[in-house]
Short mmCIF file of C-alpha atoms and ligand atoms in Angstrom, two decimals:
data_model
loop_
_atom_site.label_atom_id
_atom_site.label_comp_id
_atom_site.label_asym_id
_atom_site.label_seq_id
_atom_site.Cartn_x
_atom_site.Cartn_y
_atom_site.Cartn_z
CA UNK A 7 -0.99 23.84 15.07
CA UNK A 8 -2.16 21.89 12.44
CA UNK A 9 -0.02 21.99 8.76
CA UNK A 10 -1.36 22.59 5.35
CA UNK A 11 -0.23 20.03 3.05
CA UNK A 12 -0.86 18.43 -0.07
CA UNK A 13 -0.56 14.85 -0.99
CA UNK A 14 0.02 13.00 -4.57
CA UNK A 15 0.01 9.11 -4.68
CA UNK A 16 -1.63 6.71 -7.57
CA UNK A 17 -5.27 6.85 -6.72
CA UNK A 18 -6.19 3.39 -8.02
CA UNK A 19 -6.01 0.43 -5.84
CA UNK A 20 -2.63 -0.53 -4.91
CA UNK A 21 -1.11 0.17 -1.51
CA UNK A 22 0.94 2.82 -2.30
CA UNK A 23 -2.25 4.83 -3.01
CA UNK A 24 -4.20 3.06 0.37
CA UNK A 25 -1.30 4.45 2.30
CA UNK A 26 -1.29 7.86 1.05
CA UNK A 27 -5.15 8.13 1.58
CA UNK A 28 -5.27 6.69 4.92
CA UNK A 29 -2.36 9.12 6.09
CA UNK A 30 -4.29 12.32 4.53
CA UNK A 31 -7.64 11.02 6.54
CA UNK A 32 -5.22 10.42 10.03
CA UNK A 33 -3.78 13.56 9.79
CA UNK A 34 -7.22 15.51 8.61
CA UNK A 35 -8.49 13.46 11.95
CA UNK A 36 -5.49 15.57 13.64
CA UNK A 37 -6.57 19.05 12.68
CA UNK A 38 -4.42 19.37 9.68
CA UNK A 39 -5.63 20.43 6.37
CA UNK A 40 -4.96 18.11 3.72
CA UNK A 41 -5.00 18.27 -0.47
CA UNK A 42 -5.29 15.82 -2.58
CA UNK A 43 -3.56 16.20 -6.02
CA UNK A 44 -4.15 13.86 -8.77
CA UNK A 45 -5.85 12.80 -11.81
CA UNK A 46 -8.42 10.65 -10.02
CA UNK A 47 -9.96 10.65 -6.41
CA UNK A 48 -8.06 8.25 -4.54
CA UNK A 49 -10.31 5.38 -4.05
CA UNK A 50 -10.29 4.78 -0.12
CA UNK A 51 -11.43 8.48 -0.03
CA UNK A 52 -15.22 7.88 0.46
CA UNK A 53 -16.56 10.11 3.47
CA UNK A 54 -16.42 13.43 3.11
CA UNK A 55 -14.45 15.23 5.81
CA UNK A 56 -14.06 19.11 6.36
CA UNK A 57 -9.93 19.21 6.13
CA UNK A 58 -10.03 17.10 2.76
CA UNK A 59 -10.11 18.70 -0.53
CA UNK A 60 -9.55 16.67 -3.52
CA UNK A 61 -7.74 18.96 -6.45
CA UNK A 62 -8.00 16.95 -10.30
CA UNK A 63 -5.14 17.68 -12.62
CA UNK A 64 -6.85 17.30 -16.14
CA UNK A 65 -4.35 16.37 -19.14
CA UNK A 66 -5.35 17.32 -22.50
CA UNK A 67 -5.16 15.55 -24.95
CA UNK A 68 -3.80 16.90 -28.37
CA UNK A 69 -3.73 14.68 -31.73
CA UNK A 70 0.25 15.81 -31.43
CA UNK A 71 0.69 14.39 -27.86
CA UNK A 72 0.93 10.71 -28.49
CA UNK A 73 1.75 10.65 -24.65
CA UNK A 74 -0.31 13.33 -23.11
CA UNK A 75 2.21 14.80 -20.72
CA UNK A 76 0.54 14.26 -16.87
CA UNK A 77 3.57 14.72 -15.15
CA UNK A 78 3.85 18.36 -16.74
CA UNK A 79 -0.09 18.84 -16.00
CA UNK A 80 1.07 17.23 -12.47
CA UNK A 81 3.17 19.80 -11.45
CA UNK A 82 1.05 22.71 -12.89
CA UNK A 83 -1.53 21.70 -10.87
CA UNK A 84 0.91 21.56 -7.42
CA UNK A 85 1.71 24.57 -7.59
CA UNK A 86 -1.18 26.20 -8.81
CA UNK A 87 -3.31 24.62 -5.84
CA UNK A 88 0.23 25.50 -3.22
CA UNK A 89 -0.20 29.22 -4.19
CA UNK A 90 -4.13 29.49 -4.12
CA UNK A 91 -4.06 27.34 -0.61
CA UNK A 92 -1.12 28.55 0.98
CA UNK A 93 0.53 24.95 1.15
CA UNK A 94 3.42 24.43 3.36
CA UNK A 95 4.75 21.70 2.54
CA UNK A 96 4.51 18.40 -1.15
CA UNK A 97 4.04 14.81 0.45
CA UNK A 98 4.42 12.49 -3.08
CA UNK A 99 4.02 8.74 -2.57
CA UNK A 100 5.84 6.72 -5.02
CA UNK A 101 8.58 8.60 -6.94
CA UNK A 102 7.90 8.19 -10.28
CA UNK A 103 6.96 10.48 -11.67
CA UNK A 104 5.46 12.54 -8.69
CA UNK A 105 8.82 13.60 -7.39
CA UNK A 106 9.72 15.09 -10.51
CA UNK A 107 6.53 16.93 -10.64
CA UNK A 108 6.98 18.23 -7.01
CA UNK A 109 10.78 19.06 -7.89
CA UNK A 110 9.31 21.38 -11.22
CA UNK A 111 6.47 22.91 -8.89
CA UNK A 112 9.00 23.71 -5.77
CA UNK A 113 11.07 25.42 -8.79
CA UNK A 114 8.18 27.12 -10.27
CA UNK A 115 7.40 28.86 -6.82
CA UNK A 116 10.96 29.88 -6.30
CA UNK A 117 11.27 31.26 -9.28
CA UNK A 118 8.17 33.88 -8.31
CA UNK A 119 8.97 37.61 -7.70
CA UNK A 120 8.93 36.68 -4.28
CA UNK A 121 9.95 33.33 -4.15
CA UNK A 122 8.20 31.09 -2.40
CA UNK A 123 9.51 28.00 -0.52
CA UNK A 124 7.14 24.87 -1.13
CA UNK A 125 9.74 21.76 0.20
CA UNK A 126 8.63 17.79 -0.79
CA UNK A 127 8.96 14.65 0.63
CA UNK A 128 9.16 11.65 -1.44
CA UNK A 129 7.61 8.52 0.14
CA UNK A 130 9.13 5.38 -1.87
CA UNK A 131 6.64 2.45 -1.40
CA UNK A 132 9.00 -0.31 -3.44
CA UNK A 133 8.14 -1.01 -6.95
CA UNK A 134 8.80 2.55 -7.39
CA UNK A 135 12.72 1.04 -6.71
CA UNK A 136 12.68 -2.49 -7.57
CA UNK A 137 11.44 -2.60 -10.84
CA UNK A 138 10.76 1.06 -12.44
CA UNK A 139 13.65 2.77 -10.46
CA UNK A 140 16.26 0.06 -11.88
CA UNK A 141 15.02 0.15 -15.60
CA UNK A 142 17.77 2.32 -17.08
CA UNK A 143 15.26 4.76 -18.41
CA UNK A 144 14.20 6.09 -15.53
CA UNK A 145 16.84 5.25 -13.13
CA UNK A 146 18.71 8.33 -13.56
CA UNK A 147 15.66 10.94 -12.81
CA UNK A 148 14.24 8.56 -10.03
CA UNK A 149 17.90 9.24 -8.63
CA UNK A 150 17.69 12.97 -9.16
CA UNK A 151 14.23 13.16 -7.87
CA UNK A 152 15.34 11.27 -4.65
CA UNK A 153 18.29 13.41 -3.88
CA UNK A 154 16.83 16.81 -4.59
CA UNK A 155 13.91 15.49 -2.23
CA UNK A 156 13.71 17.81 0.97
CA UNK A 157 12.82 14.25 2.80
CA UNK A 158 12.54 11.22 1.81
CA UNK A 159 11.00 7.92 3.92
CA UNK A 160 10.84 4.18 3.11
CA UNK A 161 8.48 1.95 4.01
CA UNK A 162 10.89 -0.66 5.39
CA UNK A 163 14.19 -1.01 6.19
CA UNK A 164 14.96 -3.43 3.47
CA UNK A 165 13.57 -0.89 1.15
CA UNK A 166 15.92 1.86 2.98
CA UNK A 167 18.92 -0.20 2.28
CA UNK A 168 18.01 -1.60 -1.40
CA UNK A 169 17.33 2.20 -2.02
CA UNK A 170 20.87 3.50 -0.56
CA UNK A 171 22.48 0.61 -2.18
CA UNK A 172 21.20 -0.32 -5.87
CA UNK A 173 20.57 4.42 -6.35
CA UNK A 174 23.60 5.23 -4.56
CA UNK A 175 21.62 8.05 -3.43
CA UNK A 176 23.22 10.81 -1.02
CA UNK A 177 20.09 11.30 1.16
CA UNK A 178 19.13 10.35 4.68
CA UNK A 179 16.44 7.73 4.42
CA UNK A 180 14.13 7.64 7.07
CA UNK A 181 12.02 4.54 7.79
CA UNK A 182 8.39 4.98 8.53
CA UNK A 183 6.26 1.76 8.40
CA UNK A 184 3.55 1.44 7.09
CA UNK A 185 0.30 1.32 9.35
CA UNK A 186 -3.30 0.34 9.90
CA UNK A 187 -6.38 2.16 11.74
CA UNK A 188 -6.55 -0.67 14.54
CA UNK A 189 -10.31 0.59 15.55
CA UNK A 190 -11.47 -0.08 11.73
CA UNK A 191 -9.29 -3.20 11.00
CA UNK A 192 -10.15 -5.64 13.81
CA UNK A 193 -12.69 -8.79 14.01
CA UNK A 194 -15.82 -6.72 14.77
CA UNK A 195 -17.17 -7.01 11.34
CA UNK A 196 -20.15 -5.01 10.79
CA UNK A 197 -21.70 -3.84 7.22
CA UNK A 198 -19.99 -6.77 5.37
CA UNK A 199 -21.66 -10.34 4.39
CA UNK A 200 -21.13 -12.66 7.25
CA UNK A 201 -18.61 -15.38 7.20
CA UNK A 202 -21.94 -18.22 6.84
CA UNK A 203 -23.12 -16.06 3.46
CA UNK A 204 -19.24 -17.58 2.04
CA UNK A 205 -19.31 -20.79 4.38
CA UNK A 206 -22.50 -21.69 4.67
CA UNK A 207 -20.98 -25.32 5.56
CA UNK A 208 -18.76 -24.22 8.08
CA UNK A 209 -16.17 -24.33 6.00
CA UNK A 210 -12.52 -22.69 6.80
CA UNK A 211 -12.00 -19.47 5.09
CA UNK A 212 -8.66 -18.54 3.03
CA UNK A 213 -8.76 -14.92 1.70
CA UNK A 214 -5.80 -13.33 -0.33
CA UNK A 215 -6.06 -9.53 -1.62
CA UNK A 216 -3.52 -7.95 -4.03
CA UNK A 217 -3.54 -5.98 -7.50
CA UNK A 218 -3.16 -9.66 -9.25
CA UNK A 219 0.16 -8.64 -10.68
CA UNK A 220 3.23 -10.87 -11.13
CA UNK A 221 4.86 -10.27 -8.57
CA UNK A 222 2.02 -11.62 -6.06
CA UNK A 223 2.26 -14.88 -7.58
CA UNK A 224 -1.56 -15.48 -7.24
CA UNK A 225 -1.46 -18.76 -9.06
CA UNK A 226 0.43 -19.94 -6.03
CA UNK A 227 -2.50 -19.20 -4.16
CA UNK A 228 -4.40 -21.36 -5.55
CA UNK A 229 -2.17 -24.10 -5.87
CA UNK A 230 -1.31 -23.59 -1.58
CA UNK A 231 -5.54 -23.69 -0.91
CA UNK A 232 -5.71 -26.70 -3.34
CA UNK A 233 -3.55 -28.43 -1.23
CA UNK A 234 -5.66 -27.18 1.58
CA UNK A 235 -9.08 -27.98 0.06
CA UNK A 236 -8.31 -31.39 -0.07
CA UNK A 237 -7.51 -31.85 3.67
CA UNK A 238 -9.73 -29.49 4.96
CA UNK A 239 -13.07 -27.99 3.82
CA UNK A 240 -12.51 -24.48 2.57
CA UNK A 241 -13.11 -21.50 0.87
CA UNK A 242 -10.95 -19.11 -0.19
CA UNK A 243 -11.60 -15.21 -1.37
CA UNK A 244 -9.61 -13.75 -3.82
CA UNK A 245 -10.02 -9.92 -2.96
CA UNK A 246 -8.39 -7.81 -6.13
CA UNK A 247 -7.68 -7.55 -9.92
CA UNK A 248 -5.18 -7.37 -12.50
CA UNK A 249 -3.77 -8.64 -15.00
CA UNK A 250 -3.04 -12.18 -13.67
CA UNK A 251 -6.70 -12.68 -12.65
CA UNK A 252 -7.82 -14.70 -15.51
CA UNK A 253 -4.77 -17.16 -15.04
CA UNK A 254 -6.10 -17.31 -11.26
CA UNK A 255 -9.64 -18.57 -12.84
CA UNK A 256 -8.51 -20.67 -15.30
CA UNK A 257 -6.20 -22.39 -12.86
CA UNK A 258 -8.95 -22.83 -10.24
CA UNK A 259 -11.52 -24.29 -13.17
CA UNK A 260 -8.59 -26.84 -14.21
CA UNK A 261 -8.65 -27.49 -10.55
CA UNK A 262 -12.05 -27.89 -10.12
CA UNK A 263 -11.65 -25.53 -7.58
CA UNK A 264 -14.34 -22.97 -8.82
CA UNK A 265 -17.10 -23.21 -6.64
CA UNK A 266 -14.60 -22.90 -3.82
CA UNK A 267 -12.33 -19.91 -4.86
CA UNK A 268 -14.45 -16.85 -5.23
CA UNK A 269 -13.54 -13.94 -6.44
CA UNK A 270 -14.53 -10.70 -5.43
CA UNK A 271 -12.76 -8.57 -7.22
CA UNK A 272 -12.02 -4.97 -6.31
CA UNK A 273 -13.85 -4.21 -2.59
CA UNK A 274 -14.22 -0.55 -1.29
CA UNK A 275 -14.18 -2.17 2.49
CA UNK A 276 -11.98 -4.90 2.87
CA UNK A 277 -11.68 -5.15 6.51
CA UNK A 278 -15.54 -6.64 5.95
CA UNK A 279 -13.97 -9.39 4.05
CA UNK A 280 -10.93 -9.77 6.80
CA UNK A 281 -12.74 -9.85 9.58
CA UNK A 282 -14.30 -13.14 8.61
CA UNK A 283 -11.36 -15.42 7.76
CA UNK A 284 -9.06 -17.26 9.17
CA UNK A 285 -5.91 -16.96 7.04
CA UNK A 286 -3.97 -14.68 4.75
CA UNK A 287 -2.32 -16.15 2.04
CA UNK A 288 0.53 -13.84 0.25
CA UNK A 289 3.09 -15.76 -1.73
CA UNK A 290 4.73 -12.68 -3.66
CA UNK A 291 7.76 -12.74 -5.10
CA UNK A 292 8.89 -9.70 -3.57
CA UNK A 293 7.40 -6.92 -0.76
CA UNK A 294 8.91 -4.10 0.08
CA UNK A 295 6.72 -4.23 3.11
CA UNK A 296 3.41 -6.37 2.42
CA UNK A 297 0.58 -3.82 3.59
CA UNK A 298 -2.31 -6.78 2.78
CA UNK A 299 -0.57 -8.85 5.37
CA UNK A 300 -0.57 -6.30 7.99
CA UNK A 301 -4.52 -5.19 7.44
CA UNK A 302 -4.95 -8.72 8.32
CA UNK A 303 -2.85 -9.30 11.05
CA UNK A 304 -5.45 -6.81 12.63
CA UNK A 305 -8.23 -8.99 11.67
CA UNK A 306 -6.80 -11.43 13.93
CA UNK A 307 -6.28 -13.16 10.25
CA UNK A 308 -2.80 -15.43 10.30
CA UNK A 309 -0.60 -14.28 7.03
CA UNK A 310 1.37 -17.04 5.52
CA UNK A 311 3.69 -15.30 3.12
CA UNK A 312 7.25 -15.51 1.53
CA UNK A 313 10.21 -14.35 3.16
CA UNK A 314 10.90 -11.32 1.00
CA UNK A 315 12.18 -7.93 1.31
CA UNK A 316 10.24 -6.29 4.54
CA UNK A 317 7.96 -8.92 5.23
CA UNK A 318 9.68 -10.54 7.44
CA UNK A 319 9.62 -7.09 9.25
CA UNK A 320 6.06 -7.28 9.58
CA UNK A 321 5.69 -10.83 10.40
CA UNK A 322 7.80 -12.97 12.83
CA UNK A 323 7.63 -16.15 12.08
CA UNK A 324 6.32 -18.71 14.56
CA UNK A 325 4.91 -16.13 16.32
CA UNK A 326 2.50 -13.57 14.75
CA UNK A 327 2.42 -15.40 11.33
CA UNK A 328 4.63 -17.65 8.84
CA UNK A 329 6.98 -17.32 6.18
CA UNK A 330 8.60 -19.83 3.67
CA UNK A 331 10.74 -19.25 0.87
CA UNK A 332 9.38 -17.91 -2.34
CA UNK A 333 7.36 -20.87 -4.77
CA UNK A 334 7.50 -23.56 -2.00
CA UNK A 335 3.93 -24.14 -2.49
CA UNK A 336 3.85 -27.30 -0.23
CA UNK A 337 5.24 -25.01 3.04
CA UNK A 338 2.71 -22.77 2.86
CA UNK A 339 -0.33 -25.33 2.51
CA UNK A 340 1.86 -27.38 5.34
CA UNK A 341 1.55 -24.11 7.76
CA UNK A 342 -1.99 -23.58 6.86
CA UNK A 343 -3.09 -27.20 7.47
CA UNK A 344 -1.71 -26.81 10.86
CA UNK A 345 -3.36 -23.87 11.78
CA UNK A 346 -6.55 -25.26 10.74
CA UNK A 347 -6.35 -28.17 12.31
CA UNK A 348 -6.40 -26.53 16.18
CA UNK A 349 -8.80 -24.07 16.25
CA UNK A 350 -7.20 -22.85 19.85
CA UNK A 351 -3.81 -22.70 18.14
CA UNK A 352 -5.44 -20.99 15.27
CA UNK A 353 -7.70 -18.42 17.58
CA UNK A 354 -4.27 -18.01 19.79
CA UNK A 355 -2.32 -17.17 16.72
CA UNK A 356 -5.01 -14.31 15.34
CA UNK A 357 -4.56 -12.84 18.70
CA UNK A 358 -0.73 -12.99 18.49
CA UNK A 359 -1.15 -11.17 14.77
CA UNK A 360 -3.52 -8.36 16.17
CA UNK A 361 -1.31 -7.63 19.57
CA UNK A 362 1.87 -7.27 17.10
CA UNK A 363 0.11 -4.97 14.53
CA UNK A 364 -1.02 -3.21 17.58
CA UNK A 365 2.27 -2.67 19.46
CA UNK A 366 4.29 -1.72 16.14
CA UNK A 367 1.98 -0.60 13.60
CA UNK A 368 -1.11 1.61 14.69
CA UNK A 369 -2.04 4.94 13.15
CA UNK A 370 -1.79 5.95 16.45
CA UNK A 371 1.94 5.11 16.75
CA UNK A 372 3.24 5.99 13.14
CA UNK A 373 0.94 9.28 12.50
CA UNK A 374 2.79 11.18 14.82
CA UNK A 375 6.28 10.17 12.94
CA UNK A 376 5.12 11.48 9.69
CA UNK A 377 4.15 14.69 11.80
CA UNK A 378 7.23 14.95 13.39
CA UNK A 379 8.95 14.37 10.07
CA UNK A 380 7.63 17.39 8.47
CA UNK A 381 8.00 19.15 11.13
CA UNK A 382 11.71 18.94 10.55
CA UNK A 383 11.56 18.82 7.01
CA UNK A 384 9.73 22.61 7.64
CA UNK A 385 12.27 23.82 9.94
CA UNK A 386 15.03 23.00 7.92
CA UNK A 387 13.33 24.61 4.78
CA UNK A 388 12.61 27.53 6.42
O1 LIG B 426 2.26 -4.22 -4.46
C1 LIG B 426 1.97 -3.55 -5.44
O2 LIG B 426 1.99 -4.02 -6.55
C2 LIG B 426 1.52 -2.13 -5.28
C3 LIG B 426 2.59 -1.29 -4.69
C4 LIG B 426 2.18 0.16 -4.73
O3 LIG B 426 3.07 0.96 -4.70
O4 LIG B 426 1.03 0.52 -4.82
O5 LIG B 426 2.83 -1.76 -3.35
C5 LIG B 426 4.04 -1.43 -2.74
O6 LIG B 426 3.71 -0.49 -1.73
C6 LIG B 426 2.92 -1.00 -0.65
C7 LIG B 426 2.59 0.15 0.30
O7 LIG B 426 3.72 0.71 0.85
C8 LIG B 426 3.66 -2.15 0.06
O8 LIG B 426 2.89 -2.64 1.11
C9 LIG B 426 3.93 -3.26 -0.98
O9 LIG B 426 4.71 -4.26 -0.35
C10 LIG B 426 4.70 -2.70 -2.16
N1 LIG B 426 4.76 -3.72 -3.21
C11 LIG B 426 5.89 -4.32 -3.58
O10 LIG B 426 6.98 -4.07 -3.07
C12 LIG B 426 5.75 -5.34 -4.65
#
């Protein structure tokens, strides 16, 4: 019997958003009938689909609102769209602020003549924790959020424990990984350019993808493929944007890496892009779980990344990937160079990378969690 649920997430790129898309479309897939609430339409939400409904929450803006007040519009909206759609049940991804709207909306039902029971889960994704949950401002409401949360999931298990340990939260955490549609992300590219349109030489192809903030480290990228690009002929894609992009340019022009590091920018369809290269390169500073890495572990595409919070959940090293510590530039090129050189090795490896995202992280294997989880979350609510 399918469920009637609304979801909130940040509809921009990022992969807190990707996730909470991708689940609404796997479980729309599954019969259930799925809301969108937010003040843009999540961007991986392209084909229509008879079970999606997309729901804007419009802030106005007064000359006395210096900082129009979206998490009050937010919750309006949730409830408004829970009452006129019968929702059972809040899904937020990423708990600031969409917990706290979901916490004012359950209240606003329950305080109706007849009270009405609208539970949330709060999905935490990881900067949601590591950097805005600790700033002191917010740390005490993320807390509160958390806790009055009728479920709450992490992405990893590091995230679980950081979470339990650095909030001192009283909830049960449960960890659902992340996942990736295995039928879309795989090496059957078909609308995208073909790998000869970037390589036209033959050339190896490097491909990184990531909102370009700090934490990814992106100008390590391009230091790791420069080492690369001198060994081996090359190209590497640079799928994203953000605020370190133009210190990703500049570095590559200094370089004299330009004609070899193109960047793309922001792509609707990046398992085109995936399932022509060879590696992954993601030398963040910190992942909570690394979704980039796993989209291209389908794509038979090696990651090389840093062993940081849950990646090296995702990726064993040696095996389905490699990790090195965070900044050691020459590691990373080292691994690459490696791979490069032994295109059976390389080939084997892709296949190694696919089979594990397979086995651990399908749709098919971690849709039926979530389903099960608010199945729970329902019962316990009711
Ligand atoms: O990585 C980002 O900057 C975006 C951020 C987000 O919330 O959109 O990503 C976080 O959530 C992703 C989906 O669960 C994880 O795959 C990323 O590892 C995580 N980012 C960090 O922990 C830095």
């Amino acid at each position: 019997m399918g469920m009637r649920i609304g979801i909130t997430c940040y509809p921009t790129y990022g992969g807190s958003g990707v996730v909470a898309t991708e689940l609404g479309l796997e479980l729309a897939e599954r019969g259930h009938e799925i809301h969108f609430i937010s003040y843009a339409q999540p961007i991986r939400l392209t084909n229509p689909h008879p079970n999606i409904h997309y729901h804007e929450v419009e802030v106005s803006r007064y000359p006395l609102f210096d900082y129009p007040p979206y998490d009050l519009a937010l919750a309006t909206r949730m409830a408004e769209v829970s009452e006129l759609y019968d929702l059972e049940l809040l899904h937020v991804h990423y708990a600031i602020p969409h917990s706290v709207s979901a916490l004012l909306a359950r209240q606003m039902l329950a305080a109706k003549p007849r009270g009405r029971k609208l539970p949330f889960v709060t999905t935490l994704h990881g900067t949601d924790i590591t950097l805005v949950g600790l700033d002191r401002s917010y740390l005490p409401i993320t807390r509160f959020s958390i806790e009055q949360s009728d479920g709450v999931t992490a992405v990893s298990q590091y995230l679980r424990e950081r979470t339990l340990r650095e909030l001192d939260v009283r909830n049960n955490i449960e960890v659902i990984y992340n996942f990736v549609n295995c039928d879309v992300y795989c090496r059957c590219q078909k609308n995208g350019k073909t790998r000869d349109e970037y390589a036209p030489n033959g050339e190896r192809i490097l491909v990184h993808l990531s909102n370009f903030r700090p934490v990814k480290r992106v100008t390590d990228t391009i230091e790791i493929f420069d080492v690369v690009r001198k060994q081996i002929p090359s190209k590497l894609l640079m799928i994203g944007d953000g605020p370190d992009r133009s210190r990703a340019e500049w570095l590559a022009v200094q370089k004299g890496l330009h004609e070899d590091v193109l960047f793309l920018g922001k792509q609707e369809q990046v398992q085109d892009k995936l399932g022509i290269a060879d590696i992954m390169l993601l030398p963040s500073e910190l992942e909570s779980f690394g979704l980039a890495a796993l989209e291209a572990m389908a794509c038979e595409v090696v990651p090389i990344a840093t062993r940081v919070g849950g990646l090296p959940e995702v990726i064993e090293h040696g095996k389905s990937g490699y990790l090195a510590d965070v900044g050691d530039v020459q590691a990373m090129a080292g691994y690459a160079l490696d791979l490069l050189r032994d295109e059976t090795n390389l080939r084997a490896m892709g296949k190694a990378s696919r089979a594990s995202a397979q086995s651990r992280f399908c749709s098919s294997k971690i849709i039926p969690q979530y389903e099960e989880f608010y199945r729970r979350v329902l019962e316990r609510s009711s």
